[in-house]
mmCIF file of C-alpha atoms in Angstrom:
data_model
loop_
_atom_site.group_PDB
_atom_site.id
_atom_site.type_symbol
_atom_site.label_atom_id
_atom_site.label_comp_id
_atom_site.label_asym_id
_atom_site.label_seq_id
_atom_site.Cartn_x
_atom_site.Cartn_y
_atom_site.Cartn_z
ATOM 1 C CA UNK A 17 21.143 -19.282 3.606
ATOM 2 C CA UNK A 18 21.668 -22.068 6.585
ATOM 3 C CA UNK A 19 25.473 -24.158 6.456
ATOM 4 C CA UNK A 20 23.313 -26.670 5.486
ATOM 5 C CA UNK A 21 22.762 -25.016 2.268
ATOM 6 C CA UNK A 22 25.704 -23.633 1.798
ATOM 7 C CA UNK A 23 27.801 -27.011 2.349
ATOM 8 C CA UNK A 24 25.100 -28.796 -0.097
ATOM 9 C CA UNK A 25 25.756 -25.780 -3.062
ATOM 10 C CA UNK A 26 29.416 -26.199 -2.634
ATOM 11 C CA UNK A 27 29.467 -29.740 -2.441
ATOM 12 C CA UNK A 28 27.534 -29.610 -6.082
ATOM 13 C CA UNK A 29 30.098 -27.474 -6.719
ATOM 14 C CA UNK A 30 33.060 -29.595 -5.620
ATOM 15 C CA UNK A 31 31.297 -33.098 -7.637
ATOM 16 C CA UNK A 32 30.538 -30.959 -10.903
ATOM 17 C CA UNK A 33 34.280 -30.198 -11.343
ATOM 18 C CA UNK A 34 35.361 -33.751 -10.378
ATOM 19 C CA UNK A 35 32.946 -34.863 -12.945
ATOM 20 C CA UNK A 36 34.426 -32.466 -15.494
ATOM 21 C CA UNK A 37 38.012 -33.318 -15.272
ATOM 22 C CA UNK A 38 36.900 -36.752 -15.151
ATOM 23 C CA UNK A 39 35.029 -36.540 -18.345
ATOM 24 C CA UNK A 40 36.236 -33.295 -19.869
ATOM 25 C CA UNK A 41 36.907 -34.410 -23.627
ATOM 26 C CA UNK A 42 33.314 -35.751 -23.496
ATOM 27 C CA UNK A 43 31.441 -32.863 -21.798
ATOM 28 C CA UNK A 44 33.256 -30.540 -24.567
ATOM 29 C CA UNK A 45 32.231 -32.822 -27.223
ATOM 30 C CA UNK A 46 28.617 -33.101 -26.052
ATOM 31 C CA UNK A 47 28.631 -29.063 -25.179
ATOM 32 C CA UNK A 48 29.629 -28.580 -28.981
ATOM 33 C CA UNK A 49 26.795 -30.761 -30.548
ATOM 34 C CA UNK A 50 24.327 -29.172 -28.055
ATOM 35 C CA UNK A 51 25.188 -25.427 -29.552
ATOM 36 C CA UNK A 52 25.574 -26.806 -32.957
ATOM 37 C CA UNK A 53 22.176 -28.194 -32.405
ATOM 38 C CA UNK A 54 20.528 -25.198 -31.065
ATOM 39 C CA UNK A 55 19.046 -27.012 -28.468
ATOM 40 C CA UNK A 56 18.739 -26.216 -24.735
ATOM 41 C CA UNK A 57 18.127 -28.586 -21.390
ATOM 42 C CA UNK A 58 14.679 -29.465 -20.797
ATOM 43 C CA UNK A 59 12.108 -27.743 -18.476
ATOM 44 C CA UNK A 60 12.430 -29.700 -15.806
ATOM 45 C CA UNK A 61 10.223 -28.453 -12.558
ATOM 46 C CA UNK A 62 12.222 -29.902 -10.227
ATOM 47 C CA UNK A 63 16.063 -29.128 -11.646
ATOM 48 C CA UNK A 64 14.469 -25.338 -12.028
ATOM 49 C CA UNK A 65 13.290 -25.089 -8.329
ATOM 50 C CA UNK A 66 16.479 -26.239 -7.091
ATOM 51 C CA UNK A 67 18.365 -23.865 -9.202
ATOM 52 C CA UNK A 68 15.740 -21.093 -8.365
ATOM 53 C CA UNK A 69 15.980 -21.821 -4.475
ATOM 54 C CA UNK A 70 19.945 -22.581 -3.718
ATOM 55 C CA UNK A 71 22.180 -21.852 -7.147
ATOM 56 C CA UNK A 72 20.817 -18.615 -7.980
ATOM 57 C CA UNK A 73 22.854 -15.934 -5.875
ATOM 58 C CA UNK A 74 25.391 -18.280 -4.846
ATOM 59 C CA UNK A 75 27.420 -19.035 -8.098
ATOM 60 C CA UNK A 76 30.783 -18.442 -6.636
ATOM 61 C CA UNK A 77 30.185 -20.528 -4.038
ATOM 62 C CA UNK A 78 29.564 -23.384 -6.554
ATOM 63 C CA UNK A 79 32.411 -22.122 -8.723
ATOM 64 C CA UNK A 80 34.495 -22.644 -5.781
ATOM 65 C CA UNK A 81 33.918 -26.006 -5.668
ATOM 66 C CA UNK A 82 33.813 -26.392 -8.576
ATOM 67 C CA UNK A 83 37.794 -25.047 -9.217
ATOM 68 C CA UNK A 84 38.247 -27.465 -6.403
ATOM 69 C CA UNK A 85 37.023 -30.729 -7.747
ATOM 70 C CA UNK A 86 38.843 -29.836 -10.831
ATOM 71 C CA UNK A 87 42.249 -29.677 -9.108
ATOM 72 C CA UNK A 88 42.026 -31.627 -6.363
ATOM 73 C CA UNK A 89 43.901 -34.308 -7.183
ATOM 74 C CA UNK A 90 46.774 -32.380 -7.736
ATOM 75 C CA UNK A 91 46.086 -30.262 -4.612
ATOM 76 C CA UNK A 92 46.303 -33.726 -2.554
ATOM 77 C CA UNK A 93 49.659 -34.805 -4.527
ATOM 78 C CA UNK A 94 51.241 -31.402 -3.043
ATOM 79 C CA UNK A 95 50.015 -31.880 0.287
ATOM 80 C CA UNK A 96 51.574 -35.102 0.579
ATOM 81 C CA UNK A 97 54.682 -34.002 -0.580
ATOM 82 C CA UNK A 98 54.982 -31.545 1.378
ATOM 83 C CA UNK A 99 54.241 -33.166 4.127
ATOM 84 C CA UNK A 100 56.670 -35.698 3.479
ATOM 85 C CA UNK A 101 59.622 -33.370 3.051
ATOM 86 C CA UNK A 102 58.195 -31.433 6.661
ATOM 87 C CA UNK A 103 59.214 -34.964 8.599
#
């Protein structure tokens, strides 16, 4: 796998999890209905090849992004404080 690659899955990775704590209520919701529902995401060619070529093998590289989107804001809020209290 090239950096290029790698930055690109973790970057998904980093996005998704911003995305989820933005909109976690509603992705639950939606999650729910979808199982309730019995349905699954569509066959897509495209979404499949990219998850075929880059996702597949490197999941906890995209779960660490992932984790990091989803805290990130409080990550930043203690790396301002601390530098703060450093000065």
């Amino acid at each position: 796998m090239s950096l290029f690659s790698a930055l690109l899955v973790f970057l998904v990775g980093f996005v998704s999890g911003t995305v989820v704590r933005w909109f976690a209520g509603l992705a639950a919701i939606v999650a729910l209905v979808l199982v309730l529902l019995g349905t699954t995401t569509p066959d897509i060619a495209l979404v499949n090849g990219i998850i075929d070529q880059y996702y597949l093998g490197n999941e906890l590289l995209f779960i660490s992004g992932f984790l990091f989107g989803i805290d990130a804001k409080q990550t930043k809020e203690v790396v301002v404080e601390r530098r703060g209290s450093e000065g």
